[in-house]
mmCIF file of C-alpha atoms in Angstrom:
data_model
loop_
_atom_site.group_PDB
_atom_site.id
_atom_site.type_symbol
_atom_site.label_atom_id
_atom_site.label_comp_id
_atom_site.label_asym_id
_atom_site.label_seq_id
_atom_site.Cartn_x
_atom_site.Cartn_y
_atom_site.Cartn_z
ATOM 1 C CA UNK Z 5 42.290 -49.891 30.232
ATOM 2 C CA UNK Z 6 38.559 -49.907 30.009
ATOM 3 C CA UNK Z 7 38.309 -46.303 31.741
ATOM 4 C CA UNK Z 8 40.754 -45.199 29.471
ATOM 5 C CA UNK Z 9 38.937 -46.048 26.613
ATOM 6 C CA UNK Z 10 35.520 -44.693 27.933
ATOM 7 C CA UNK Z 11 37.569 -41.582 28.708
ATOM 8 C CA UNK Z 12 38.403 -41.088 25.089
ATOM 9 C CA UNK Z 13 34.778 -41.782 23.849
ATOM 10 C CA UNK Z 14 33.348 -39.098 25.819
ATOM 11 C CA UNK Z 15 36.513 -36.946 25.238
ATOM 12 C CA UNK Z 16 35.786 -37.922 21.131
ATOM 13 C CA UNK Z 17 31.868 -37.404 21.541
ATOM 14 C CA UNK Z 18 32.454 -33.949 23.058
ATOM 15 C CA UNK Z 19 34.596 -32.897 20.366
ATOM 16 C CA UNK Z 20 32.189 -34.208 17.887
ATOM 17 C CA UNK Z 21 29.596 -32.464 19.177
ATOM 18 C CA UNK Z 22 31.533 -29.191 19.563
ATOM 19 C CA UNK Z 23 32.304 -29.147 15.668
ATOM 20 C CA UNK Z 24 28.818 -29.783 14.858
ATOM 21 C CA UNK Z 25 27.183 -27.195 16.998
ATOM 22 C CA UNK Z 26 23.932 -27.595 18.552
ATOM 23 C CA UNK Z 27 22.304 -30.766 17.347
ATOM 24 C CA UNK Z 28 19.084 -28.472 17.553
ATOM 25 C CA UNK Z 29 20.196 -25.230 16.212
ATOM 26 C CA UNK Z 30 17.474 -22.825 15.702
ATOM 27 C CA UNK Z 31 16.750 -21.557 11.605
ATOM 28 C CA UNK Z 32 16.041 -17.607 11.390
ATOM 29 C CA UNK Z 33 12.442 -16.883 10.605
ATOM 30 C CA UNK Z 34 12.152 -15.812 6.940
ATOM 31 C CA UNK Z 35 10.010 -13.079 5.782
ATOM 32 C CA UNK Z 36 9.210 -12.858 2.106
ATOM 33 C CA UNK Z 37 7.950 -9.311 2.004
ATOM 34 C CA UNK Z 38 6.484 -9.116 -1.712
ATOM 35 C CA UNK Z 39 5.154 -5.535 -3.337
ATOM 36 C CA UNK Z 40 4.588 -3.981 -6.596
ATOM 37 C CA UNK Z 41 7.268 -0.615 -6.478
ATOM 38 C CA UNK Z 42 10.373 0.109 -7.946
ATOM 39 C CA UNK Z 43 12.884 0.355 -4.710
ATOM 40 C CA UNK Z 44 13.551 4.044 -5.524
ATOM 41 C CA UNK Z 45 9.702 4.845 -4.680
ATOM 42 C CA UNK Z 46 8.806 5.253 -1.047
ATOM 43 C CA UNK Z 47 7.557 2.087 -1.032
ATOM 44 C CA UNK Z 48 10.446 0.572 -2.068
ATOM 45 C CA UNK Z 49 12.130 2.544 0.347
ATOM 46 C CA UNK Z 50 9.753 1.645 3.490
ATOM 47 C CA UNK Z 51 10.549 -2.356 2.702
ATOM 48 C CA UNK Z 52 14.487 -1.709 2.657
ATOM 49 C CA UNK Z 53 14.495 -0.231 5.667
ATOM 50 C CA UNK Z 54 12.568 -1.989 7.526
ATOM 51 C CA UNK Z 55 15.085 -4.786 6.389
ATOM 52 C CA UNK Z 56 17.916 -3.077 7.046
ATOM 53 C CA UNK Z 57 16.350 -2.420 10.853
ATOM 54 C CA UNK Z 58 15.709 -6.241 11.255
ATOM 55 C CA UNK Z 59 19.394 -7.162 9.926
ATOM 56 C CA UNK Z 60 20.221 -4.840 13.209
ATOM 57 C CA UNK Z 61 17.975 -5.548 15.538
ATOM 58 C CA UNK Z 62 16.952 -9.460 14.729
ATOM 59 C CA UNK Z 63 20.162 -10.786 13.684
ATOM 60 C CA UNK Z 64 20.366 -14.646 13.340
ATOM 61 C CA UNK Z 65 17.037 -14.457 14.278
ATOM 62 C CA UNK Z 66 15.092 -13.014 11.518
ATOM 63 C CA UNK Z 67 15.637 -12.513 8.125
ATOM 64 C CA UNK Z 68 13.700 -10.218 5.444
ATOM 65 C CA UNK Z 69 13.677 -10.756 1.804
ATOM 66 C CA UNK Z 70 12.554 -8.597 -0.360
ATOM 67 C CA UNK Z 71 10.539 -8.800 -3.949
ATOM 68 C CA UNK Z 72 10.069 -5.810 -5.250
ATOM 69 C CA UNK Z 73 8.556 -5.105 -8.791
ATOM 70 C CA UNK Z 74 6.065 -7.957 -8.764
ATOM 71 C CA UNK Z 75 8.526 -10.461 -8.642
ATOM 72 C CA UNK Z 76 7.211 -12.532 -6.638
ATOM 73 C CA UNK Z 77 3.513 -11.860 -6.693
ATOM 74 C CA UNK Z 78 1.298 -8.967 -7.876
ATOM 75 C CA UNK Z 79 -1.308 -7.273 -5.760
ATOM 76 C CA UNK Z 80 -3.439 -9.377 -6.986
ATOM 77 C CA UNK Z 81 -2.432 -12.351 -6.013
ATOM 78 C CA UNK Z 82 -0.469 -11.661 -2.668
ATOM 79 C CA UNK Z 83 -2.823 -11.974 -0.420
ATOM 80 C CA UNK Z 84 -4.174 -15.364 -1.467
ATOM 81 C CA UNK Z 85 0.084 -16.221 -1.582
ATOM 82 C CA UNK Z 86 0.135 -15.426 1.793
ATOM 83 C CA UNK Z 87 -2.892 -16.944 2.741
ATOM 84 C CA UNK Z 88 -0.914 -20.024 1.937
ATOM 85 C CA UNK Z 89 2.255 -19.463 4.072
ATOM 86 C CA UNK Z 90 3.916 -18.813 0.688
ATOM 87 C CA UNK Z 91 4.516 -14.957 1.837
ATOM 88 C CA UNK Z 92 4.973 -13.240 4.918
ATOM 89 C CA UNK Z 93 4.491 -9.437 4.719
ATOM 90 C CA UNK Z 94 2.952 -7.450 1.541
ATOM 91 C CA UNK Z 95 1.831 -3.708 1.109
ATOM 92 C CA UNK Z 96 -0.754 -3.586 -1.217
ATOM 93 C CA UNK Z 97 -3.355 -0.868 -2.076
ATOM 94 C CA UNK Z 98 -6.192 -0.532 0.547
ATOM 95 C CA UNK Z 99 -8.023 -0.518 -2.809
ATOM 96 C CA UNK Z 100 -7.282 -4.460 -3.136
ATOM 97 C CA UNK Z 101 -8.767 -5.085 0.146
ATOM 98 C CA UNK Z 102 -12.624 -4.704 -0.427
ATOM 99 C CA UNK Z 103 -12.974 -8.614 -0.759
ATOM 100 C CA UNK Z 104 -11.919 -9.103 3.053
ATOM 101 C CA UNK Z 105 -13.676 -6.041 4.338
ATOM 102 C CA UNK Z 106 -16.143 -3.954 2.951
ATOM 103 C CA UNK Z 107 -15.664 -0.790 5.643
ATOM 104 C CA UNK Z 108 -12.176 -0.536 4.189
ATOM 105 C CA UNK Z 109 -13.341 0.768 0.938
ATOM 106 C CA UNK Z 110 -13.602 3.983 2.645
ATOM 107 C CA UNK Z 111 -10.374 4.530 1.575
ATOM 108 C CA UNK Z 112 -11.446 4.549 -2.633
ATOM 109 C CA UNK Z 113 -14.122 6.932 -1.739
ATOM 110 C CA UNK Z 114 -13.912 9.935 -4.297
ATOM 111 C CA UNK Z 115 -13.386 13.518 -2.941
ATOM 112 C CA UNK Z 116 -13.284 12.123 0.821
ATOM 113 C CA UNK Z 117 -9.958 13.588 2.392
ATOM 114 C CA UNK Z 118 -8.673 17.127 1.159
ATOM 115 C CA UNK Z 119 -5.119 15.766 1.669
ATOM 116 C CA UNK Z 120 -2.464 13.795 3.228
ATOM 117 C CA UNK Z 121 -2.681 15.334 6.076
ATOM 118 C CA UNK Z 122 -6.158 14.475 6.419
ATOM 119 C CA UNK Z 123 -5.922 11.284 5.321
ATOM 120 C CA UNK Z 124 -2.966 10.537 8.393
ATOM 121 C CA UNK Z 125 -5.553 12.212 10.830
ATOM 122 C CA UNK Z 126 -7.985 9.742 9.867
ATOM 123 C CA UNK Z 127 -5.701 6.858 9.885
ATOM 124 C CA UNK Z 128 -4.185 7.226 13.441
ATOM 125 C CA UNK Z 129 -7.987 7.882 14.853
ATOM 126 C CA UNK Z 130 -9.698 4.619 16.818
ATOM 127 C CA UNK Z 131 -11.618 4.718 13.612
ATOM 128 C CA UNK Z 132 -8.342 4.288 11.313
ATOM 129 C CA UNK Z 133 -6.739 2.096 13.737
ATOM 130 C CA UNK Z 134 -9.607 -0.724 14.027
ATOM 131 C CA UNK Z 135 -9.623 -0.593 10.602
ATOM 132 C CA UNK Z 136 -6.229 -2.427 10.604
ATOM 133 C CA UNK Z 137 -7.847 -5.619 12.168
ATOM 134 C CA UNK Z 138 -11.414 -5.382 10.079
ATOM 135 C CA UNK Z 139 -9.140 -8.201 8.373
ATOM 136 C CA UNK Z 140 -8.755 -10.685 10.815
ATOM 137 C CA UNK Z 141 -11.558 -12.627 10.356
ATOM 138 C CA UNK Z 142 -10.450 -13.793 6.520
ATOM 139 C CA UNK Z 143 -7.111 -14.347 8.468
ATOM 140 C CA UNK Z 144 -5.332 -11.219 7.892
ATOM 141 C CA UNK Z 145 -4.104 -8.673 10.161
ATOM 142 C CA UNK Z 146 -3.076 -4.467 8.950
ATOM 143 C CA UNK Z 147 0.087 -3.330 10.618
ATOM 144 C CA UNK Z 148 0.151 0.581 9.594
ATOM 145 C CA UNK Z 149 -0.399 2.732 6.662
ATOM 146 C CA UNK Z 150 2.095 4.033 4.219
ATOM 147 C CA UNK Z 151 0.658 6.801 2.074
ATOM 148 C CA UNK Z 152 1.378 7.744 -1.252
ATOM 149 C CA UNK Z 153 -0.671 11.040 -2.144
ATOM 150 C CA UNK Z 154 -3.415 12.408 -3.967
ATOM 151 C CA UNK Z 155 -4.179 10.592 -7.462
ATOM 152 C CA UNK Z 156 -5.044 12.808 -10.590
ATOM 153 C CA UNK Z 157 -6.119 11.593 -14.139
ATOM 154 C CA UNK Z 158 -4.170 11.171 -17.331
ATOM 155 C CA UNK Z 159 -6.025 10.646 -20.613
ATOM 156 C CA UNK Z 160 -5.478 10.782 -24.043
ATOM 157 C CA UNK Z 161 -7.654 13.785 -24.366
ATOM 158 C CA UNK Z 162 -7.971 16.633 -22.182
ATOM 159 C CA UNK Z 163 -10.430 16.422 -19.142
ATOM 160 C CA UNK Z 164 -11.539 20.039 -17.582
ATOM 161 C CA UNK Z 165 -14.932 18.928 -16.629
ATOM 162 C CA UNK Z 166 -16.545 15.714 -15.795
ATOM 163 C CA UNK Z 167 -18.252 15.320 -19.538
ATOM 164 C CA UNK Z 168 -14.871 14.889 -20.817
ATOM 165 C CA UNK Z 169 -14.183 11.516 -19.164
ATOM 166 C CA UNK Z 170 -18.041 10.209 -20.860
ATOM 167 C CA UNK Z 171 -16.931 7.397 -22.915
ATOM 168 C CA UNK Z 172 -13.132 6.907 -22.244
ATOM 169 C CA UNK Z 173 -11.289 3.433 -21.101
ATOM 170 C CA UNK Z 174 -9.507 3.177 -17.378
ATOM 171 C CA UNK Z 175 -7.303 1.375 -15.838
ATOM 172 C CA UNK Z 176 -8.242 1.269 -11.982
ATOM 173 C CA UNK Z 177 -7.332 -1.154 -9.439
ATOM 174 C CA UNK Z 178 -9.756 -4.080 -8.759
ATOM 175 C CA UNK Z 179 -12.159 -1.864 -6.580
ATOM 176 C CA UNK Z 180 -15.666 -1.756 -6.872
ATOM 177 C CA UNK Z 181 -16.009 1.397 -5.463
ATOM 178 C CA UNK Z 182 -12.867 2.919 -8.245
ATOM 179 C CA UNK Z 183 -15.941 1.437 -10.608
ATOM 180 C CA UNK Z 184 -18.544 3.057 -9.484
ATOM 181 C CA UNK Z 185 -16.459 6.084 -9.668
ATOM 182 C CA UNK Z 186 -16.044 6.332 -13.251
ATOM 183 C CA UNK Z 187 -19.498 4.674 -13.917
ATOM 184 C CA UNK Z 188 -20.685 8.191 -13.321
ATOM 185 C CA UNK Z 189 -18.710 9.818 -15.294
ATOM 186 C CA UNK Z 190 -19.859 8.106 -18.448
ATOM 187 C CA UNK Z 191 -16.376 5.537 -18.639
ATOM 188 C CA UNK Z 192 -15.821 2.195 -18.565
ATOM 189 C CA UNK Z 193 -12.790 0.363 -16.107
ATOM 190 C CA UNK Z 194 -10.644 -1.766 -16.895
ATOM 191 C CA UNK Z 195 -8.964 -3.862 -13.553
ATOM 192 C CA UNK Z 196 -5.609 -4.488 -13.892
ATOM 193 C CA UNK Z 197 -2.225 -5.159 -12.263
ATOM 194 C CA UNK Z 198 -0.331 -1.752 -11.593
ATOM 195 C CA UNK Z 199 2.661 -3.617 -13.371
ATOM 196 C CA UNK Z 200 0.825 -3.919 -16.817
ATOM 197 C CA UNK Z 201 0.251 -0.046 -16.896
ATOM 198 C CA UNK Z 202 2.500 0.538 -19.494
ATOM 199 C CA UNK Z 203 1.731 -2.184 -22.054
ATOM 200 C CA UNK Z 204 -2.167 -1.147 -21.754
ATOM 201 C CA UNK Z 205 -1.502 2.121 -22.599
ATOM 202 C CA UNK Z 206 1.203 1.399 -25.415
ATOM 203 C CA UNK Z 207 -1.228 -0.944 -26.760
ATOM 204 C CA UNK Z 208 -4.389 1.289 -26.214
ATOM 205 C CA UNK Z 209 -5.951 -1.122 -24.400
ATOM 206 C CA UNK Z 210 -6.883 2.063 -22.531
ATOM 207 C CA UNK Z 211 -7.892 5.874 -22.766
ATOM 208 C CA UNK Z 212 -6.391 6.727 -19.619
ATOM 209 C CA UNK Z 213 -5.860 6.133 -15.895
ATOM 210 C CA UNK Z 214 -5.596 7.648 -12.296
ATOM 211 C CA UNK Z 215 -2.361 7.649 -10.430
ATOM 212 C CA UNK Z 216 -0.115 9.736 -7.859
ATOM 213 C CA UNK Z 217 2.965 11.696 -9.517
ATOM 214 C CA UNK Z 218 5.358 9.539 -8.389
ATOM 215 C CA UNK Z 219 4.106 6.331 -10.051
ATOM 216 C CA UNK Z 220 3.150 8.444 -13.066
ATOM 217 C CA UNK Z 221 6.823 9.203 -13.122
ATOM 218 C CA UNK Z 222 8.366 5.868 -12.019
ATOM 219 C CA UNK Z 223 6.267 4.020 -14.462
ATOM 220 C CA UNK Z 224 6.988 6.644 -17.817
ATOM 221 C CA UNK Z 225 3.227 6.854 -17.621
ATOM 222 C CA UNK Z 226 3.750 10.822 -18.461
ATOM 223 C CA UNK Z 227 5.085 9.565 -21.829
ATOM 224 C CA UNK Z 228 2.314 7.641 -23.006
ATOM 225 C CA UNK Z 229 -0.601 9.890 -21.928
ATOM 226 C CA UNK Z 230 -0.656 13.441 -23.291
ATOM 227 C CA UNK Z 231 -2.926 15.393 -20.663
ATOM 228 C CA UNK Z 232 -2.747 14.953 -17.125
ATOM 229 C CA UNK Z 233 -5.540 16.937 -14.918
ATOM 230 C CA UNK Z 234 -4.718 17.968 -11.263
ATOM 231 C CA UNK Z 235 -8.243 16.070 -10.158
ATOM 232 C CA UNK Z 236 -6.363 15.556 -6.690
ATOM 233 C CA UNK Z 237 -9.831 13.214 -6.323
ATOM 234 C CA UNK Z 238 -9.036 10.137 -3.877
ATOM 235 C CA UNK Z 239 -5.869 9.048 -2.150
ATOM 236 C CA UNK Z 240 -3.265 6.106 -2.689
ATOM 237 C CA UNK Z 241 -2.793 4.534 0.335
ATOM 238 C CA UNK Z 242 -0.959 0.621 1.253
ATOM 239 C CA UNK Z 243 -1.885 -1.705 3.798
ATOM 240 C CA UNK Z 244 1.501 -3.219 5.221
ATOM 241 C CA UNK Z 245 -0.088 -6.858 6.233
ATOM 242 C CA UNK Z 246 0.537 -10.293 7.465
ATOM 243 C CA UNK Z 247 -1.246 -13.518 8.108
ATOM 244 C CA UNK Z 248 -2.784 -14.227 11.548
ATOM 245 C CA UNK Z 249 -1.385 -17.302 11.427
ATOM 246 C CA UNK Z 250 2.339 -16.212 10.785
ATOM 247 C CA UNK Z 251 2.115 -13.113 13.203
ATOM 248 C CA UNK Z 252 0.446 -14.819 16.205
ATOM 249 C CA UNK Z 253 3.265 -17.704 15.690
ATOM 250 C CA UNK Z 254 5.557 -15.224 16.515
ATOM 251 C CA UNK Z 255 6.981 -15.105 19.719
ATOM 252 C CA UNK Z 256 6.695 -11.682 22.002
ATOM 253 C CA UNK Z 257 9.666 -10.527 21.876
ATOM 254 C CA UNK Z 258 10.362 -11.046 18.186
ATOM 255 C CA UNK Z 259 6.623 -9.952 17.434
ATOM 256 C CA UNK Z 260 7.646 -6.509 19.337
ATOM 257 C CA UNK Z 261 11.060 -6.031 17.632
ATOM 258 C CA UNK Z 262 9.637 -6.720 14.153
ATOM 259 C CA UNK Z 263 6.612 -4.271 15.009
ATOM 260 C CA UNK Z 264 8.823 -1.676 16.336
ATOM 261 C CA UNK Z 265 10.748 -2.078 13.344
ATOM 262 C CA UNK Z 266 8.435 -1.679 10.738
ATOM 263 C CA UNK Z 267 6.748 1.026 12.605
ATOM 264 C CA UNK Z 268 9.910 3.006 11.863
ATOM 265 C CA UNK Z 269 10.064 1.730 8.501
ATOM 266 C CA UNK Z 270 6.987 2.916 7.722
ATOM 267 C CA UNK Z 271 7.207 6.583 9.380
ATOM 268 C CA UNK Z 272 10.548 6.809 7.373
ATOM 269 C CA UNK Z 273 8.788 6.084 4.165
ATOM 270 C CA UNK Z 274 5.790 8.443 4.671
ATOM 271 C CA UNK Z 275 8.552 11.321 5.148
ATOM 272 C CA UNK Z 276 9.843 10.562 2.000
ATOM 273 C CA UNK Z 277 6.413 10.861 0.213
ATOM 274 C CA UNK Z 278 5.961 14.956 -0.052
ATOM 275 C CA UNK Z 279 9.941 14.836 -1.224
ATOM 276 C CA UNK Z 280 8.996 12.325 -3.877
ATOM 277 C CA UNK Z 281 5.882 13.960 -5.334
ATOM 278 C CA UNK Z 282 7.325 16.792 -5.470
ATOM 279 C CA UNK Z 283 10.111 15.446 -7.465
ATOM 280 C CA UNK Z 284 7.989 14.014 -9.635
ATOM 281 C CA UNK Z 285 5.720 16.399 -10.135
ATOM 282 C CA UNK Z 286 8.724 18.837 -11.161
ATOM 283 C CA UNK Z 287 10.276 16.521 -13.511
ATOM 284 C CA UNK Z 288 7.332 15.516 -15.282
ATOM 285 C CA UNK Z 289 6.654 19.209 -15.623
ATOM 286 C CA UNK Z 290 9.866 19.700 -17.078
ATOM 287 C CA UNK Z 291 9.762 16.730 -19.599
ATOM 288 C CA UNK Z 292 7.465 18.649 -21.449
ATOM 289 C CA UNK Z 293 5.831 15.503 -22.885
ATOM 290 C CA UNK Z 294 2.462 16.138 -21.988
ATOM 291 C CA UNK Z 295 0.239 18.762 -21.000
ATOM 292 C CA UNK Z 296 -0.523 19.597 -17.145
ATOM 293 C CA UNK Z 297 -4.154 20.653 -16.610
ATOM 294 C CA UNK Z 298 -5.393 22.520 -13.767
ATOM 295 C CA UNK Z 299 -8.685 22.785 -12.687
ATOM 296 C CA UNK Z 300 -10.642 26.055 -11.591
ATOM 297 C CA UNK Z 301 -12.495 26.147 -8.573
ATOM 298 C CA UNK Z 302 -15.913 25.964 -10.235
ATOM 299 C CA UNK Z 303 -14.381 22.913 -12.667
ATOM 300 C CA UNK Z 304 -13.267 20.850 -9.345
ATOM 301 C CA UNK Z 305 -16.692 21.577 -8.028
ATOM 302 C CA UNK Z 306 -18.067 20.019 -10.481
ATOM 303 C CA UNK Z 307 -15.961 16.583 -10.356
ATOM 304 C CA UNK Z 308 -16.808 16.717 -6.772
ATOM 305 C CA UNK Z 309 -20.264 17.341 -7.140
ATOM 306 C CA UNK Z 310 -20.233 14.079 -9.714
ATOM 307 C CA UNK Z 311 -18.425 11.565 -7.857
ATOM 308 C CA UNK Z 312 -19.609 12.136 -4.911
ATOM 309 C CA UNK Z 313 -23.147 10.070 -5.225
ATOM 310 C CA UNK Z 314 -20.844 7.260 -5.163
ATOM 311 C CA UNK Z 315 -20.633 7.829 -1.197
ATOM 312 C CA UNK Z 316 -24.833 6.815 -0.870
ATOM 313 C CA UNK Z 317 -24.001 4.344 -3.150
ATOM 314 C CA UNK Z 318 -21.553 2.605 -0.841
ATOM 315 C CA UNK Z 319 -22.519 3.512 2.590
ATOM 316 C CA UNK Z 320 -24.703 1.028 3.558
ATOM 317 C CA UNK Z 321 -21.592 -1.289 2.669
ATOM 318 C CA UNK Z 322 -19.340 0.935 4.421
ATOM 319 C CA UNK Z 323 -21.033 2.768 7.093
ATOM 320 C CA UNK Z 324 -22.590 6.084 7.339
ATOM 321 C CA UNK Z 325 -20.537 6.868 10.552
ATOM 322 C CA UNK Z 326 -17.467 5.879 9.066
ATOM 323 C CA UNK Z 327 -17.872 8.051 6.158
ATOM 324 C CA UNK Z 328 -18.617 10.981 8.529
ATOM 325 C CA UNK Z 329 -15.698 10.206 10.692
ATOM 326 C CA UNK Z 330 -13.549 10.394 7.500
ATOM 327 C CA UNK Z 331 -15.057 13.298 6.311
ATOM 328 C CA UNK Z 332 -14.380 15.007 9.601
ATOM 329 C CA UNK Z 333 -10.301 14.696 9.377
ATOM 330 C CA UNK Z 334 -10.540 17.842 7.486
ATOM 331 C CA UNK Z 335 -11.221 19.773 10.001
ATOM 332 C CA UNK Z 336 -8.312 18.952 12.161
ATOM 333 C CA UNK Z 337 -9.430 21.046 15.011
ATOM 334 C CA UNK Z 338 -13.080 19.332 15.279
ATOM 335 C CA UNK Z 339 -11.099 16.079 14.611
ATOM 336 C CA UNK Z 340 -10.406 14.136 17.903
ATOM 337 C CA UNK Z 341 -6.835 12.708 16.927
ATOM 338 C CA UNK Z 342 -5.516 8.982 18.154
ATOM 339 C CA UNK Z 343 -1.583 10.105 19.335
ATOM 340 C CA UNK Z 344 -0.645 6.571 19.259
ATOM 341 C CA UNK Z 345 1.304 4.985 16.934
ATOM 342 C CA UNK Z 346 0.241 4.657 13.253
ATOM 343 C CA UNK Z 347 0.082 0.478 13.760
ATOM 344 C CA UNK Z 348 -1.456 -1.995 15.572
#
C-alpha cells in the first residue's frame, strides 16, 4: 500500500511539474531601443527592422521595443537613461556625444566631408571604426553609423552669404563645436531637443535652424521658415549605442546574432537615406511654401572660407590627424578604405 501511494506522489509531482514548466524558465532579454524619429524616417525605419530581424532570429530569447518620437527619452537624456539600465539601445546624433569624447566632435566640424559618400569612407576607415569605442571609458560602446545627409539652413530671412546669418537665433543640437559654428557667423544658438523644433519656431523663440531635408519635411519645418539655403555645410550622422555593462552581459552567441542583426538594420536604413532626401527635397519644392536658395560657387566659398576657423579652434580637442584623416575621404582614391563592416 505504501509503494502505491509513493507511486502516485511521484506520478502527481511529475504531472505538477509538467503543467508548470520549468521551475527555472529563462525571461527574454528586453531591449528598450529609444530615439527621436518619426518611424517613416530612415531612422525609424533602421529600429523596425532591426526588430523585426531579432523577432526572427532571437525568438523567445530576445525581445526589442521600440520608442520612437521621444517617447521614452530625448537625446538628451538617453544616454544618462541608459547609463542607468533604464534603456538598452539609442541612436542619437554624434553631435550629442562631445561630453563622452571629445575626438568625436569631428563629426560637427563645418565644411569637413563633401558628401555621404565621403562621410561612409571615413566611417568604415580604422579611424571611423575606433571611433565607435572612444566611448567606452564613460561606459558606452558605438555599434555603427546610420547617416542622414547633408544639413542646410532655414531662416526667416534669406541667407546668400555668411553676413546674412550676423545676428539671427538657432536652434542647434547641444554641441559646442555647432556653437562655435555660428559664433562666427555673427548668431547666437539656442540648444534644444530636436522634438521642440516646431514650437520654437511657431513661437519665435528662434530665427532659424540647420537640418537635413528629410527632417525639414517630417517635422513641417518648411512651413514655418520661409527661405531655406542649400549650405550642404556639415553632416547628420547617429551613433547606434549601448551600455558596456548591458552588451558585455550578453552572452556570445546572442551578442553575435543581435550584432549581425543590427548590422543589417543599419545598412538597410542607410539605403533608404538618398530615396528619402530626395523625396523630401521634391516635395518641399513642390509645397511652394518657402523659398529654396542656392548658392553660387563664389557664395559657398565664402561660407566655407568662414566656418572653417572653427577646425583650429577645435583641433587640439580633436586631433590634427583626425581632422586630416577626415578631410582625406574626399579623395576616395588617396583614401585607404576599411572593407569591414560598418560596426564594431
Amino acid at each position: 500500500m505504501q509503494k502505491l501511494m509513493s507511486v502516485i506522489s511521484l506520478i502527481a509531482i511529475f504531472v505538477m511539474n509538467a503543467l508548470a514548466g520549468p521551475a527555472h524558465a529563462e525571461k527574454p532579454i528586453v531591449i528598450k531601443f529609444s530615439h527621436v524619429a518619426d518611424e517613416n524616417t530612415p531612422k525609424g525605419q533602421m529600429a523596425l527592422k532591426f526588430k523585426e530581424l531579432v523577432a526572427q532570429r532571437l525568438t523567445g530569447k530576445v525581445v526589442v521595443e521600440l520608442f520612437s518620437n521621444s517617447q521614452l527619452y530625448d537625446d538628451n537624456t538617453v544616454l544618462e537613461a541608459m547609463l542607468l539600465g533604464d534603456v538598452q539601445m539609442a541612436a542619437p546624433s554624434v553631435s550629442k556625444f562631445g561630453a563622452y569624447s571629445k575626438e568625436i566632435q569631428v563629426f560637427d566640424l563645418p565644411f569637413l566631408f563633401d558628401n555621404r559618400q565621403a562621410l561612409e569612407r571615413f566611417q568604415t576607415s580604422p579611424n571611423g571604426r575606433q571611433l565607435l569605442h572612444s566611448l567606452n571609458e564613460k561606459g558606452l560602446i558605438g555599434l555603427g553609423y546610420l547617416n542622414d545627409d547633408l544639413k542646410i539652413l532655414s531662416a526667416t530671412k534669406r541667407l546668400k552669404v555668411p553676413a546674412d546669418a550676423a545676428g539671427l537665433r538657432f536652434r542647434i543640437q547641444p554641441s559646442q563645436v555647432l556653437a562655435a559654428q555660428f559664433n562666427v557667423l555673427h548668431a547666437t544658438s539656442l540648444k534644444k531637443p530636436f522634438s521642440q523644433i516646431s514650437t520654437l519656431l511657431q513661437d519665435n523663440a528662434v530665427d532659424g535652424q540647420e537640418n537635413t531635408w528629410t527632417n525639414i519635411f517630417s517635422k513641417n519645418i518648411f512651413l514655418e521658415q520661409p527661405y531655406i539655403t542649400v549650405s550642404n555645410h556639415g553632416v547628420v550622422s547617429f551613433l547606434v549605442v549601448t551600455s558596456t555593462a548591458f552588451w558585455q552581459n550578453l552572452s556570445d552567441p546572442i551578442r553575435q546574432e543581435i550584432q549581425q542583426a543590427l548590422h543589417e538594420a543599419i545598412a538597410f536604413g542607410n539605403n533608404l537615406t538618398e530615396q528619402y532626401s530626395s523625396y523630401a527635397r521634391q516635395k518641399i519644392t513642390a509645397s511652394h511654401r518657402t523659398e529654396i536658395i542656392t548658392l553660387s560657387d563664389i557664395e559657398r566659398l565664402q561660407w566655407k572660407n568662414t566656418m572653417k576657423s572653427v577646425w583650429q579652434e577645435f583641433e587640439g580637442e580633436i586631433g590634427r590627424k583626425l581632422i586630416e584623416a577626415a578631410y582625406q575621404s574626399n579623395q576616395p582614391n588617396n583614401f585607404a578604405r576599411n572593407p569591414e563592416t560598418n560596426g564594431i
